[in-house]
Amino acid sequence: MSETKPAPARDATQTRPPHVLIVEDEQALALLLAYNLEAEGYVVDRVERGDEAEMRIAETTHDLVILDWMLPGVSGLEICRRLRAREETRELPIIMLTARGEEAERVRGLSVGADDYVVKPFSVPELMARVRSLLRRAKPERIANRLKAGDIDLDRETRRVRRAGRDIHLGPTEFRLLEFLLEKPGRVFSRAQLLDFVWGTAAEIDERTVDVHVGRLRKALVRGREKDPIRTVRGAGYSFDETFGKN
Ligand code: CA
């Protein structure tokens, strides 16, 4: 094989059409999805095996991955877990395809970090709608390296948090917790949801763990008479106060 093919121009502009990777060993389904995605203007890349998916993701930039659960090589669940563990792919939007609508599977899929899941058999228009909605949701977050609210400033690249110009030292869990809450100000998350999304291990950890870490986060963020940006919603959970810094 010759290596004379010129490297494709690295297109970092936002006008580049979204690139979608399909990881699916059922060829007929993969082709059907590719056909429909291409018809909507996406650039589609396809692999059939879990181990191939990892290599392809490492060498190309994708905007979204459609990931089948049951794959030869490495399972979709394991791939998802590995992608989330790596800095470069931590935010990569992933839709998992699951064979059965069993609740345990859904919870496991979401707990390893999939953004969404679709149960087979599914309608193609439904999946297309999920793809569009996930890209819409994911994009602004991926563009924003810094999350700001009032005098709080979180930088995802340097992993630094500042409040009113001073450095806030947070443990990794408190950092993720703040990052997650800051992405959706005003939205209330239950302790179980926070365990799912921030810890990624819904079942094994006591929900009171969430309270402990929220307590630590508050202690780190709030000095003297400063306003507490985290709202405790009785019987519901926690949210980042959307009015913080606005009054
Ligand atoms: Ca499969």
mmCIF file with all atom_site columns, C-alpha atoms and ligand atoms in Angstrom, residues 23-26 68-72 120, ligand 1:
data_model
loop_
_atom_site.group_PDB
_atom_site.id
_atom_site.type_symbol
_atom_site.label_atom_id
_atom_site.label_alt_id
_atom_site.label_comp_id
_atom_site.label_asym_id
_atom_site.label_entity_id
_atom_site.label_seq_id
_atom_site.pdbx_PDB_ins_code
_atom_site.Cartn_x
_atom_site.Cartn_y
_atom_site.Cartn_z
_atom_site.occupancy
_atom_site.B_iso_or_equiv
_atom_site.pdbx_formal_charge
_atom_site.auth_seq_id
_atom_site.auth_comp_id
_atom_site.auth_asym_id
_atom_site.auth_atom_id
_atom_site.pdbx_PDB_model_num
ATOM   1  C  CA . VAL A 1 23  ? -19.922 1.167  15.460 1.00 0.00 ? 23  VAL A CA 1
ATOM   2  C  CA . GLU A 1 24  ? -22.242 -1.690 14.557 1.00 0.00 ? 24  GLU A CA 1
ATOM   3  C  CA . ASP A 1 25  ? -21.558 -5.255 13.440 1.00 0.00 ? 25  ASP A CA 1
ATOM   4  C  CA . GLU A 1 26  ? -24.986 -5.768 11.850 1.00 0.00 ? 26  GLU A CA 1
ATOM   5  C  CA . ASP A 1 68  ? -23.817 -0.771 19.534 1.00 0.00 ? 68  ASP A CA 1
ATOM   6  C  CA . TRP A 1 69  ? -23.733 -2.550 22.873 1.00 0.00 ? 69  TRP A CA 1
ATOM   7  C  CA . MET A 1 70  ? -22.993 -6.068 21.597 1.00 0.00 ? 70  MET A CA 1
ATOM   8  C  CA . LEU A 1 71  ? -19.883 -6.031 19.443 1.00 0.00 ? 71  LEU A CA 1
ATOM   9  C  CA . PRO A 1 72  ? -17.110 -8.426 18.547 1.00 0.00 ? 72  PRO A CA 1
ATOM   10 C  CA . LYS A 1 120 ? -33.569 -2.022 19.157 1.00 0.00 ? 120 LYS A CA 1
HETATM 11 CA CA . CA  B 2 .   ? -24.278 -6.030 17.584 1.00 0.00 ? 1   CA  B CA 1
#
